[in-house]
Tab-separated table of C-alpha atoms and ligand atoms in Angstrom:
chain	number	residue	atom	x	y	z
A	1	UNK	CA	22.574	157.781	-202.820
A	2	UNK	CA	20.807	157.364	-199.203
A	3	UNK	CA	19.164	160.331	-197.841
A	4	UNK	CA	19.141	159.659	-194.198
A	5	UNK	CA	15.857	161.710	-192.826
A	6	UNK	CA	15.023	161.815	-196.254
A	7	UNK	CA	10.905	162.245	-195.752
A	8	UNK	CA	11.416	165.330	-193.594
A	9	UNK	CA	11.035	169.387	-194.870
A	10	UNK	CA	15.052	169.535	-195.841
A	11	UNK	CA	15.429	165.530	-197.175
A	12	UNK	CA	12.683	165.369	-199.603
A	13	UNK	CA	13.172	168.352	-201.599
A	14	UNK	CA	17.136	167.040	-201.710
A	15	UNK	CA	16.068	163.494	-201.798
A	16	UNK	CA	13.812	165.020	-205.206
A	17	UNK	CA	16.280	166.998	-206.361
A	18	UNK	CA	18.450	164.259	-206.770
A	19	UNK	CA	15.956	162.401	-208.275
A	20	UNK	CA	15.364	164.814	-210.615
A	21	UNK	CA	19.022	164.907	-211.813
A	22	UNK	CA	18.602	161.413	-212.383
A	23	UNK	CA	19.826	159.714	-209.308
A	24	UNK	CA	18.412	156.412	-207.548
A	25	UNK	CA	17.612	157.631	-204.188
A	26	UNK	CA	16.899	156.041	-201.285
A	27	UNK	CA	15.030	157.750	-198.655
A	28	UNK	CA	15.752	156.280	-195.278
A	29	UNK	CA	13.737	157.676	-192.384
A	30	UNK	CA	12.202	156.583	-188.967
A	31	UNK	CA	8.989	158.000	-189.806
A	32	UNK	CA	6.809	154.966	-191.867
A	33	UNK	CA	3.994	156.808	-191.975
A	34	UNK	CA	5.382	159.285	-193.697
A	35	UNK	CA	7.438	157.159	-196.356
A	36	UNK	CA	3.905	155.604	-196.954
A	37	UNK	CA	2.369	158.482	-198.127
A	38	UNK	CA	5.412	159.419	-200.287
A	39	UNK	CA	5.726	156.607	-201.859
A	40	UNK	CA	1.891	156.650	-202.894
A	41	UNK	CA	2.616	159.752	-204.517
A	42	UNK	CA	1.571	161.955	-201.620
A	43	UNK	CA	3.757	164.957	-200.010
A	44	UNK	CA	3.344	164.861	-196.194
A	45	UNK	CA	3.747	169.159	-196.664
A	46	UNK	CA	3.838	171.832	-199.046
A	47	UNK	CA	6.860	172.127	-201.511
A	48	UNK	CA	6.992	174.004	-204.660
A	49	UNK	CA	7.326	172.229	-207.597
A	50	UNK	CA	7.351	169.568	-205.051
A	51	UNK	CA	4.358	167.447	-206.326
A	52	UNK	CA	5.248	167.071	-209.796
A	53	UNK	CA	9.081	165.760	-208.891
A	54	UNK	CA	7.247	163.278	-206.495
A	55	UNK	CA	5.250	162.002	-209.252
A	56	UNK	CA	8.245	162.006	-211.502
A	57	UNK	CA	10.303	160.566	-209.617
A	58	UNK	CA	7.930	157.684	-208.596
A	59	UNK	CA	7.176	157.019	-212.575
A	60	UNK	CA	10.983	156.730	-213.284
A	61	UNK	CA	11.521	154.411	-210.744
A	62	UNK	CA	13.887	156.802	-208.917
A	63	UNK	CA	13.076	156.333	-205.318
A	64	UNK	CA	12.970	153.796	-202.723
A	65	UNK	CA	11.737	153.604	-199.115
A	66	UNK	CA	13.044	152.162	-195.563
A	67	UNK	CA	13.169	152.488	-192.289
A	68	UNK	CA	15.787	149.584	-192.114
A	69	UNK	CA	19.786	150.844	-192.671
A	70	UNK	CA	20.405	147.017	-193.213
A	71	UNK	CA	19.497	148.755	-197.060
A	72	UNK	CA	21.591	151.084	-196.857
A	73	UNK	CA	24.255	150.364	-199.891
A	74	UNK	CA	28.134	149.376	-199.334
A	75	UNK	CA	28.868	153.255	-201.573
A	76	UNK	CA	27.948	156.500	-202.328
A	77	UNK	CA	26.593	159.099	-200.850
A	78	UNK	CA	25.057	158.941	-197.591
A	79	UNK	CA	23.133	162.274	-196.529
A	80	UNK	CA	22.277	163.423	-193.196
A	81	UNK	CA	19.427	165.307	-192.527
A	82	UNK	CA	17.570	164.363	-189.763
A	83	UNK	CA	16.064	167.151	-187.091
A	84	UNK	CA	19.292	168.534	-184.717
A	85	UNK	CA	16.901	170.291	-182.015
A	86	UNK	CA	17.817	171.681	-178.565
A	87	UNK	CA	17.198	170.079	-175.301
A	88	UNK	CA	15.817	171.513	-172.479
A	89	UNK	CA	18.731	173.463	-170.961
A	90	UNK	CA	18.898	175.245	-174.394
A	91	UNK	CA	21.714	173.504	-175.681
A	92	UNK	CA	22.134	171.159	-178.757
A	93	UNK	CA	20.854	167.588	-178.510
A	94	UNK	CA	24.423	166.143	-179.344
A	95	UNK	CA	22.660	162.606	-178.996
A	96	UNK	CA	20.867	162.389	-182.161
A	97	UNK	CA	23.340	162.386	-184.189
A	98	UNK	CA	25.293	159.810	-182.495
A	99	UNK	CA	22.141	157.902	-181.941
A	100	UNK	CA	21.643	158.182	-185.822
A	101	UNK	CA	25.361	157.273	-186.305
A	102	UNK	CA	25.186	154.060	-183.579
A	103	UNK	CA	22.308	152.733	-185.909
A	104	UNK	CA	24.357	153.014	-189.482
A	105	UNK	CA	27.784	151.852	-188.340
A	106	UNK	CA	26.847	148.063	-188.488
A	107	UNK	CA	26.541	149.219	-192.225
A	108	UNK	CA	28.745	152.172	-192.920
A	109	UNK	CA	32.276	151.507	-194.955
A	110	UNK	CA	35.208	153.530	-196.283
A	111	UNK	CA	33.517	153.266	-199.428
A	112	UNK	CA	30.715	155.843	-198.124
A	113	UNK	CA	30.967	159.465	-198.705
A	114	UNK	CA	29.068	160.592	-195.687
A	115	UNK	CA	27.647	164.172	-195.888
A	116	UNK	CA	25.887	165.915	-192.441
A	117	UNK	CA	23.316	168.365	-194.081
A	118	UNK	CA	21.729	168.832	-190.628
A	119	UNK	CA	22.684	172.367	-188.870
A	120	UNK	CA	24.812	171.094	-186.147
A	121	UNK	CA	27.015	172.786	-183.252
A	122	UNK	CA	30.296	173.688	-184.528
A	123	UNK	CA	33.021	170.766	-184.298
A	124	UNK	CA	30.576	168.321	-184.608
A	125	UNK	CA	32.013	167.211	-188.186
A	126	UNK	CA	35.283	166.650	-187.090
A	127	UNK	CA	34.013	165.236	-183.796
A	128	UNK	CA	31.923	162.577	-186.121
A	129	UNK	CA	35.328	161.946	-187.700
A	130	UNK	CA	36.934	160.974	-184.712
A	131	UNK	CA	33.794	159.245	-183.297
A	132	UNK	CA	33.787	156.786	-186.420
A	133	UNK	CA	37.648	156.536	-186.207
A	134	UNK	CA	37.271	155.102	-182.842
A	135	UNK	CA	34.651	152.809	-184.314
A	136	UNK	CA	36.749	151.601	-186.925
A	137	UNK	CA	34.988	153.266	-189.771
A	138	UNK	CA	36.895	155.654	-192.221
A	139	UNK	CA	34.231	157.074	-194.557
A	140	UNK	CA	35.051	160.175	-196.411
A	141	UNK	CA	33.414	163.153	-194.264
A	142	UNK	CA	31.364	166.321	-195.227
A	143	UNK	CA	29.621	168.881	-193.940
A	144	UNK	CA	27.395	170.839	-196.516
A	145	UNK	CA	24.635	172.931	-194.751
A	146	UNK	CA	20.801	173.328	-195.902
A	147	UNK	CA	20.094	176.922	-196.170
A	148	UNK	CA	17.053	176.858	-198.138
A	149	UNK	CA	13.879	178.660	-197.498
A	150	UNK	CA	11.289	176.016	-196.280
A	151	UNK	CA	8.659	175.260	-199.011
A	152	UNK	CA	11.119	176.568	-201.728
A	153	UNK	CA	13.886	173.776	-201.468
A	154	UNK	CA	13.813	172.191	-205.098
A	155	UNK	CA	14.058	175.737	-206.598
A	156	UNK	CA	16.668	177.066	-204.221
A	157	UNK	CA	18.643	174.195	-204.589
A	158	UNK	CA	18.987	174.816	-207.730
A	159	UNK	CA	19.721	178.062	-207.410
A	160	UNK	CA	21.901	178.879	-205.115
A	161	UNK	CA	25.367	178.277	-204.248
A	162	UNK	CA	26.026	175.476	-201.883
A	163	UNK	CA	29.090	175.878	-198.801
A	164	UNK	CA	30.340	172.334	-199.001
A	165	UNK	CA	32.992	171.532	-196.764
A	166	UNK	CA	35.363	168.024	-196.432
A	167	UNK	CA	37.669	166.526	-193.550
A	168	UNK	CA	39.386	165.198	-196.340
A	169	UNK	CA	40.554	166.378	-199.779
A	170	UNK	CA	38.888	163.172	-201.267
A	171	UNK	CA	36.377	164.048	-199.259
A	172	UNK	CA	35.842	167.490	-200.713
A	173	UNK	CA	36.158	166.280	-204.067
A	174	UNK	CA	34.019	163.733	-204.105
A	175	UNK	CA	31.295	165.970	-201.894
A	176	UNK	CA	31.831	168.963	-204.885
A	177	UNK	CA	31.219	166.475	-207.845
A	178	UNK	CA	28.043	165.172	-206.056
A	179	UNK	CA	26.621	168.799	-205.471
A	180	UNK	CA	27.230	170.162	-208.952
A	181	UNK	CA	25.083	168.144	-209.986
A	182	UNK	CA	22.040	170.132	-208.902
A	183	UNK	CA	23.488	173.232	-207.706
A	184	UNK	CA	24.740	176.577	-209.899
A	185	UNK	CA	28.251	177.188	-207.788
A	186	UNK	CA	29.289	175.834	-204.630
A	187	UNK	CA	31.691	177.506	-202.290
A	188	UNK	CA	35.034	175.857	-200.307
A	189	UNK	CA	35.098	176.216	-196.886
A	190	UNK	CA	36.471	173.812	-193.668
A	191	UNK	CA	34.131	172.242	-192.153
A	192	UNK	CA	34.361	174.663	-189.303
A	193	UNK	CA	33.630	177.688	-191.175
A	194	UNK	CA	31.188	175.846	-192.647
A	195	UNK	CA	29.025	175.084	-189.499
A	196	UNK	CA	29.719	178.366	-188.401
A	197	UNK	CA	28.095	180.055	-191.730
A	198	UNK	CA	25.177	178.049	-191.294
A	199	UNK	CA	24.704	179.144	-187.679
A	200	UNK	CA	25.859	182.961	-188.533
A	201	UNK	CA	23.058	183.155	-191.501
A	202	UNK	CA	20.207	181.820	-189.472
A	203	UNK	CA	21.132	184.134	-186.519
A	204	UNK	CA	21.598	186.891	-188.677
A	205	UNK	CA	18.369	186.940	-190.099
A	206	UNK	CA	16.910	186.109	-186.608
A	207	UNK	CA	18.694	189.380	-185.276
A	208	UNK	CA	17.576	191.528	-188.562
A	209	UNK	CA	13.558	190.686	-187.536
A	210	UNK	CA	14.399	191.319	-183.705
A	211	UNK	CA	15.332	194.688	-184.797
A	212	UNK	CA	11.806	195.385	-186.192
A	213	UNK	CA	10.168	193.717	-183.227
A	214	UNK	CA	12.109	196.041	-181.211
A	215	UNK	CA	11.272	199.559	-182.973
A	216	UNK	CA	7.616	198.158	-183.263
A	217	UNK	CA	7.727	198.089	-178.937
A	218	UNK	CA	9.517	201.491	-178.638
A	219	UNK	CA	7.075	203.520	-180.233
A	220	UNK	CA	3.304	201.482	-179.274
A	221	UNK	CA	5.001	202.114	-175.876
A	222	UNK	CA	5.770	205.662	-176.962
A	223	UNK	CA	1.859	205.957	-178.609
A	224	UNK	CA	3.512	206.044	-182.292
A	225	UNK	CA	2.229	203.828	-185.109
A	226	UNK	CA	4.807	201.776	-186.135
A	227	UNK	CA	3.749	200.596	-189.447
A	228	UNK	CA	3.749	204.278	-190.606
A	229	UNK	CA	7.203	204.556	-189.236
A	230	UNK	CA	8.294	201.684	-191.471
A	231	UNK	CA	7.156	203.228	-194.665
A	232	UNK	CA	8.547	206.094	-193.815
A	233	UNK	CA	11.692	204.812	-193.435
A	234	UNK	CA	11.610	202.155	-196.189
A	235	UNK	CA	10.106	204.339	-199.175
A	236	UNK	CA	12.064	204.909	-201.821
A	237	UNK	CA	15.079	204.546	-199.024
A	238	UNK	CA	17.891	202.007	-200.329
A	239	UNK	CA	19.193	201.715	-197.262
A	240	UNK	CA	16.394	200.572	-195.269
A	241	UNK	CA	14.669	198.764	-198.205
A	242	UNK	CA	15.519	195.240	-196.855
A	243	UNK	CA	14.018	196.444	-193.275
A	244	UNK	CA	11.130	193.830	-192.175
A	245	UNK	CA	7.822	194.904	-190.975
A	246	UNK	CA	7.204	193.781	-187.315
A	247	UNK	CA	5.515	189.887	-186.505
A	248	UNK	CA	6.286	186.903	-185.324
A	249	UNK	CA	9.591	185.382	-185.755
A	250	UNK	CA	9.540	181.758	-184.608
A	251	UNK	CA	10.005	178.440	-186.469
A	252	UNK	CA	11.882	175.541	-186.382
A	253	UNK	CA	15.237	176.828	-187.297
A	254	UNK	CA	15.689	180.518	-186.760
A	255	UNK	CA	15.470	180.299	-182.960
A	256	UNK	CA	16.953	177.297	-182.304
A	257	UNK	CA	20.226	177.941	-184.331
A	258	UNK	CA	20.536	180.776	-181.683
A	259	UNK	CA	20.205	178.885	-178.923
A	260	UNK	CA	22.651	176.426	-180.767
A	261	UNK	CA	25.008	179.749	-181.105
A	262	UNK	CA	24.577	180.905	-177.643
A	263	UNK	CA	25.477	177.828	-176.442
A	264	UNK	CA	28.317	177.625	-178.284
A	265	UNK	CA	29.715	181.088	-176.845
A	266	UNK	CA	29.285	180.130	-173.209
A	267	UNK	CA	25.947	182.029	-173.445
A	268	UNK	CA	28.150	185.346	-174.374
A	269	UNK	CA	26.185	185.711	-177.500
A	270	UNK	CA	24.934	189.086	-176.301
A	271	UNK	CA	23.197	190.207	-179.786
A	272	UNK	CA	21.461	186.495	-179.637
A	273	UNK	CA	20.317	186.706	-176.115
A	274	UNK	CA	18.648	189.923	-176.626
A	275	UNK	CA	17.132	188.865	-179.934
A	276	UNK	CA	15.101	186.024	-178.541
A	277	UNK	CA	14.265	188.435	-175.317
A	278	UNK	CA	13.031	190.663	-178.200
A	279	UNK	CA	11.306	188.023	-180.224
A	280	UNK	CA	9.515	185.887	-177.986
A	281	UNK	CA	8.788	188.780	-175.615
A	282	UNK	CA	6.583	190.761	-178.488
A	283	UNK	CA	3.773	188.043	-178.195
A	284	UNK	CA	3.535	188.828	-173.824
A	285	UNK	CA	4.066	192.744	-174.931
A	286	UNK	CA	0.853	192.447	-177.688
A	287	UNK	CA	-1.174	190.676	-175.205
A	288	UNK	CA	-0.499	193.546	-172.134
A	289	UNK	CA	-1.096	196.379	-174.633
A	290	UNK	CA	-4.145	194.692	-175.720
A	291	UNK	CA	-5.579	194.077	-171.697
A	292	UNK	CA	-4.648	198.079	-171.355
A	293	UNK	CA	-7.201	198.779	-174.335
A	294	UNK	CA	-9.635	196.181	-173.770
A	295	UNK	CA	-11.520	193.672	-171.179
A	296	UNK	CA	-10.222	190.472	-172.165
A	297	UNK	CA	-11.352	188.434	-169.575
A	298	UNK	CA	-14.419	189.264	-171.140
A	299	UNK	CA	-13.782	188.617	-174.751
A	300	UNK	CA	-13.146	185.286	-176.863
A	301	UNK	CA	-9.569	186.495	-179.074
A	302	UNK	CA	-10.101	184.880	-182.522
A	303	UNK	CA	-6.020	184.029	-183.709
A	304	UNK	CA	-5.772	183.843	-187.994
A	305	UNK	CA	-3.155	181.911	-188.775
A	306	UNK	CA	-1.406	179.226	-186.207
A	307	UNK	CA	1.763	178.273	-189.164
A	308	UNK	CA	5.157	179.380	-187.351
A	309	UNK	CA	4.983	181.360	-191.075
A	310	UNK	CA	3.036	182.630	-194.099
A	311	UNK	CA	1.262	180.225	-196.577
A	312	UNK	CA	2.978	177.183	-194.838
A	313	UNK	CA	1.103	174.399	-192.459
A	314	UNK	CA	4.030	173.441	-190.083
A	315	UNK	CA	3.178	174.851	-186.602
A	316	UNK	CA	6.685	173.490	-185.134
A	317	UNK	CA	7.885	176.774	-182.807
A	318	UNK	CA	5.305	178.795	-183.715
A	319	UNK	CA	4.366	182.036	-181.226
A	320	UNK	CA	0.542	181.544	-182.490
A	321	UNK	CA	0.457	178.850	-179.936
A	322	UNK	CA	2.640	180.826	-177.358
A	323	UNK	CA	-0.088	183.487	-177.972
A	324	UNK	CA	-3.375	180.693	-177.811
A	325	UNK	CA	-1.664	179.606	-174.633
A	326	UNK	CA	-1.286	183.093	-172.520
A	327	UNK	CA	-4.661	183.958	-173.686
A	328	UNK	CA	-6.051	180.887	-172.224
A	329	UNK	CA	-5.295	182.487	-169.245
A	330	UNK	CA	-6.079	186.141	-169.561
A	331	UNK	CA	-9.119	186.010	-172.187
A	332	UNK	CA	-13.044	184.914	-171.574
A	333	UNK	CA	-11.428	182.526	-174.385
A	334	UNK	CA	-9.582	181.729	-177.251
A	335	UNK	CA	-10.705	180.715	-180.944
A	336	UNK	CA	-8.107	179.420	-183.474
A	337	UNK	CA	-7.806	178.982	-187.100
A	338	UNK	CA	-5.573	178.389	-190.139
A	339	UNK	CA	-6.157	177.462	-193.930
A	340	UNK	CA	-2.892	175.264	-194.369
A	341	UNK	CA	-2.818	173.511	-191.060
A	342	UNK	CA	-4.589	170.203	-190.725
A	343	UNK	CA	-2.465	168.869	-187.608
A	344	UNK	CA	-4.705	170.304	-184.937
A	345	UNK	CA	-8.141	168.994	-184.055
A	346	UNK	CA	-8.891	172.445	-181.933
A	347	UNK	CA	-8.808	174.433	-185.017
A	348	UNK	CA	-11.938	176.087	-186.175
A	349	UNK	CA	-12.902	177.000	-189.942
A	350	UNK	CA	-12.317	180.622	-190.447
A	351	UNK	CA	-15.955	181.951	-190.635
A	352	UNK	CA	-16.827	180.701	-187.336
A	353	UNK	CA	-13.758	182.359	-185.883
A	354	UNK	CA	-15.227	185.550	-187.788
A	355	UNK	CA	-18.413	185.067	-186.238
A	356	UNK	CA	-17.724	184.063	-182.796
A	357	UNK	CA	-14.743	186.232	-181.712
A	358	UNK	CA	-14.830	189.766	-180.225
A	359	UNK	CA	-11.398	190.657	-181.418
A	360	UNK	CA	-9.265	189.163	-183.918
A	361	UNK	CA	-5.211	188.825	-184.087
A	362	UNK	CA	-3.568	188.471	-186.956
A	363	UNK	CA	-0.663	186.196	-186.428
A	364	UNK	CA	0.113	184.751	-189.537
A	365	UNK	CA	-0.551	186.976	-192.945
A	366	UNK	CA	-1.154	183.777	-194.745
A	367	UNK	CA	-2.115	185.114	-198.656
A	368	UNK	CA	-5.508	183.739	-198.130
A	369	UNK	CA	-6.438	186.291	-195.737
A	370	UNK	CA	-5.599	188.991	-198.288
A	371	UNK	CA	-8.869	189.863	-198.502
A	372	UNK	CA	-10.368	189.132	-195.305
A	373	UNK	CA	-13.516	191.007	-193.980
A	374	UNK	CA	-12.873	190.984	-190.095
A	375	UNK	CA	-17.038	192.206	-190.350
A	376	UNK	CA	-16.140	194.885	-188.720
A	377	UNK	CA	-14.525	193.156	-185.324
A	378	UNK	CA	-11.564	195.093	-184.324
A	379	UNK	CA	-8.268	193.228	-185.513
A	380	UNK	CA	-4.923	193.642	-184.506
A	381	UNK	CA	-2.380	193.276	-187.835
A	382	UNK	CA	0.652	194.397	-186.562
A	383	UNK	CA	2.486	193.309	-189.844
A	384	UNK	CA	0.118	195.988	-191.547
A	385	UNK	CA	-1.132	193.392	-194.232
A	386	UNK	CA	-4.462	194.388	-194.258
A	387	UNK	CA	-3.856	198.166	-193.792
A	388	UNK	CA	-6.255	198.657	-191.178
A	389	UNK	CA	-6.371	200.923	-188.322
A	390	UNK	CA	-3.505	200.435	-185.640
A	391	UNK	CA	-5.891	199.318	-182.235
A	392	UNK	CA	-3.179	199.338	-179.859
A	393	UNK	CA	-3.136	203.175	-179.946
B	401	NAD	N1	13.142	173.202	-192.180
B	401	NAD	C1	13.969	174.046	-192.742
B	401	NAD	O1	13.572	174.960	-193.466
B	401	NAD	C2	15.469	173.915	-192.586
B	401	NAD	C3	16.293	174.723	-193.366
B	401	NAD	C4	17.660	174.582	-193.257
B	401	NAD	C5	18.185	173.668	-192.351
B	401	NAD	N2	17.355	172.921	-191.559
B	401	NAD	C6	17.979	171.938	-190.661
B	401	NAD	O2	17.823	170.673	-191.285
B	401	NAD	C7	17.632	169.640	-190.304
B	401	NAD	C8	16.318	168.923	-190.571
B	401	NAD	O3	15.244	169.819	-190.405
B	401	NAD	P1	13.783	169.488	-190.942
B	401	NAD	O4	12.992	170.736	-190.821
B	401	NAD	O5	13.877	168.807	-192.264
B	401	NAD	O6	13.306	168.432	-189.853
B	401	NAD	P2	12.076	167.398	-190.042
B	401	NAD	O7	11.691	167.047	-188.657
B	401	NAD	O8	11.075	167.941	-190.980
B	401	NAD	O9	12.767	166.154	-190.747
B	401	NAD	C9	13.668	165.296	-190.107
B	401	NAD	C10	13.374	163.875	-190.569
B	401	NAD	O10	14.371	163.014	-190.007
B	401	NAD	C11	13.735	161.810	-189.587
B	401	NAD	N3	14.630	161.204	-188.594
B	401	NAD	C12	14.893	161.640	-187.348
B	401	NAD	N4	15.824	160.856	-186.765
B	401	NAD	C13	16.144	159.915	-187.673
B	401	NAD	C14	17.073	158.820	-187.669
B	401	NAD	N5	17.845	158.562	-186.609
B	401	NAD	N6	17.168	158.065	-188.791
B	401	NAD	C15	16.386	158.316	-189.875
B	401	NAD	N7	15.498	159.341	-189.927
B	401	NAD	C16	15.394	160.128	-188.842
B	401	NAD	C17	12.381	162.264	-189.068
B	401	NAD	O11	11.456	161.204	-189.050
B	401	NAD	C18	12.011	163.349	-190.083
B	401	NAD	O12	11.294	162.828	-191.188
B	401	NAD	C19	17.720	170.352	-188.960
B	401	NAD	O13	19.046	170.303	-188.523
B	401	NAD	C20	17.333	171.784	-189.292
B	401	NAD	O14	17.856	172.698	-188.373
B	401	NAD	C21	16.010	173.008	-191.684
C-alpha cells in the first residue's frame, strides 16, 4: 500500500497502523525532510504509541520512503491524505487535490484501489471519478474519512469504527477488506454521506465549544463568573455533563471544515457562521475586558501555551498567535512560551516568561502547567485549570 501524504499528522499514524498489521507501506510525501527523519527512526510530532510502531516498523522492514510517484506500485491501495486547506476567500482549495492527482496519473491504473482520506468538499469523490474518467484512468474509488483525535491516531484507529464509502461495489469491497484490517467495525455509507459526516462531526463539535465561548461572554459581560456557572450546571447533571469549559477553539481542522461547510451552503450555514464569530471573536473580547481592568500599554502579557491545543506542539490555526499578534499592538509587549513547541525561535523558556511578565494568559492548559506558580502575577485561566481567582471581574 502507498500512503500518499503519508509523513503528515493523519498519514503516519495510518501509514503505522498498517505497518503494524503487517503491511509493506510506502510513505509517499513532498516533504523530504520529513521522510528523513522518519526513516531514521525519528517522529517529526507527538503520537501515542507512535514511537515504538516507528521503530517497529523500521526493524521489520515495513516501510519505505519517496518523494517520487514513479514508485508508486502498478496495485493496491493508494491512500490520500495530504492537507485539503481553504484559500483565501474561505473556500476549499479544490487544486490540491487535482494537483496531487495530475502528479500520480502518469502512474495510476485500474488495478489501484484509490482511497481519499483527506476531508474534502462534498462531491469531490465522485468529481475525482469523473476527473480520472476523462483521463483515461478507471481505478476503483473511495472515500473513507480520518476522524481521529490528533496525537491519538494509532489507538483510535483501532478503535473506532471507520465510515468507508465506494463509487463502486468493487470498490467498497475491496476498501472494507483493507480497513478491517486495523479497525473494530466500519460503517456503509455513499460517498456523499460520507463527506458530509466528516464535515457534520467536525462542525458539530466546533458548534458544541462555541456554545461555551458564548455563555463564558454573556455573563463576564454581565459581571458573573463563568467557571462557577459551569460547575453548577455540569455537577452531578447528566445532561450537561458533556458541556466544555470555555478556551480557545482553533486548529487545523475544526475551523476550516466550517468554512469548508459554509461554503458548501452558499454561506447559509447560519449555526457555522455564528460559531466562528463566537470562536475567534473570544480572543478580541479577552483582550478588551482585560484593557477595561488593566493598563496594558503599560504591561508585557506573558501567553503559556502557543499549541492550537493541550499537550500537543503543532501551532497550525492556533488563537495563541491571534492573541500574541493583537497584543503587539495594545500591550507595552508580549512574552511567549510553550513546553511542546520547538517551531518558533521567539519563544521564551517558561521561567523567564514568569519572571518578566506583568500578567500572564493562559491559553493553552498544557498538563505541564498543572502546577504552575504564576509567583503571584495575576493570570487569566479562563478554562479554570488552575482554579484561581477569575481577574476579569
Ligand atoms: N490533523 C488532524 O487531526 C486531522 C484529523 C482528521 C482529518 N484531518 C484531515 O486530514 C488531512 C491531512 O491533515 P494533516 O493534519 O495530516 O495535514 P499535514 O499537513 O500534517 O500532512 C499532510 C502531508 O501531506 C504532504 N503533501 C501535501 N501535498 C502533497 C502531495 N501533492 N503529494 C504528496 N504529499 C503531499 C505534506 O508534505 C504533509 O506531510 C486534511 O484534509 C485534514 O483536514 C486531519
Amino acid at each position: 500500500m502507498c500512503v500518499v501524504g503519508g509523513a503528515g499528522h493523519v498519514g503516519l499514524p495510518f501509514s503505522l497502523s498498517f505497518a503494524h498489521s503487517g503491511k509493506r507501506v510506502l510513505i509517499y510525501d513532498t516533504d523530504r525532510k520529513a521522510l528523513a527523519k522518519i526513516a531514521e527512526g525519528v517522529l517529526p510530532f507527538p503520537e501515542e504509541d507512535g514511537e515504538r510502531y516507528l521503530k517497529d516498523a523500521l526493524a521489520k522492514d515495513r516501510l519505505a520512503f519517496t518523494s517520487d510517484p514513479a514508485d508508486v506500485q502498478p496495485s493496491g491501495a493508494l491512500v490520500v491524505t495530504i492537507g485539503t486547506p481553504v484559500d483565501e476567500f474561505l473556500n476549499p482549495e479544490h487544486k490540491v487535490i487535482r494537483e496531487c492527482m495530475d502528479g500520480l496519473l502518469p502512474y495510476l491504473t485500474d488495478d489501484h484501489l484509490l482511497v481519499l482520506r483527506s476531508t474534502v468538499y462534498p462531491g469531490t469523490t465522485t468529481w475525482l471519478e469523473r476527473y480520472l474518467q476523462r483521463a483515461g484512468k478507471r481505478p476503483k474509488i473511495a472515500y473513507c474519512p480520518e476522524r481521529v483525535v490528533q496525537g491519538s491516531g494509532i489507538r483510535e484507529l483501532a478503535e473506532l469504527p471507520q465510515i468507508i464509502s465506494g463509487t463502486t461495489p468493487a470498490a467498497l469491497a475491496e476498501v472494507r477488506k483493507l480497513f478491517r484490517r486495523v479497525a473494530p467495525q466500519t460503517f456503509e455509507m455513499t460517498p456523499l454521506e460520507a463527506e458530509f459526516a466528516k464535515l457534520f462531526n467536525n462542525c458539530y463539535r466546533y458548534l458544541h465549544f462555541a456554545i461555551a465561548n458564548e455563555f463564558f461572554m454573556i455573563a463576564t459581560s454581565a459581571g458573573a463568573d463563568f467557571r462557577r456557572i459551569h460547575s453548577g450546571m455540569t455537577h452531578g447533571y447528566p445532561r450537561a455533563k458533556d458541556m466544555p469549559s470555555a478556551g480557545f477553539t482553533a486548529g487545523p481542522c475544526l475551523v476550516k471544515d466550517t468554512m469548508q461547510l459554509a461554503a458548501f451552503a452558499r454561506n447559509q450555514f447560519n449555526l457555522g457562521h455564528a460559531a466562528m464569530r463566537i470562536n475567534e471573536g473570544l480572543v478580541l473580547f479577552l483582550i478588551d475586558r482585560l484593557a477595561q481592568r488593566y493598563r496594558l500599554k503599560s504591561m508585557t502579557v506573558g501567553l503559556l501555551g502557543m499549541a492550537f491545543k493541550p499537550n500537543s506542539d503543532d501551532t497550525r490555526a492556533s488563537l495563541s498567535y491571534k492573541l500574541k499578534n493583537e497584543l503587539a499592538v495594545q500591550a507595552k509587549s508580549v512574552l511567549c512560551t510553550d513546553p511542546y513547541v520547538k517551531t518558533d525561535p521567539e519563544l521564551k523558556p517558561l521561567a523567564d516568561v514568569l519572571k518578566r511578565s506583568d500578567i500572564l494568559i493562559m491559553c493553552v492548559p498544557h498538563a505541564a502547567y498543572r502546577e504552575l506558580d504564576s509567583k503571584g502575577k495575576p493570570i487569566l485561566d479562563i478554562w479554570n485549570f488552575l482554579g484561581t481567582p477569575n481577574i476579569l471581574l
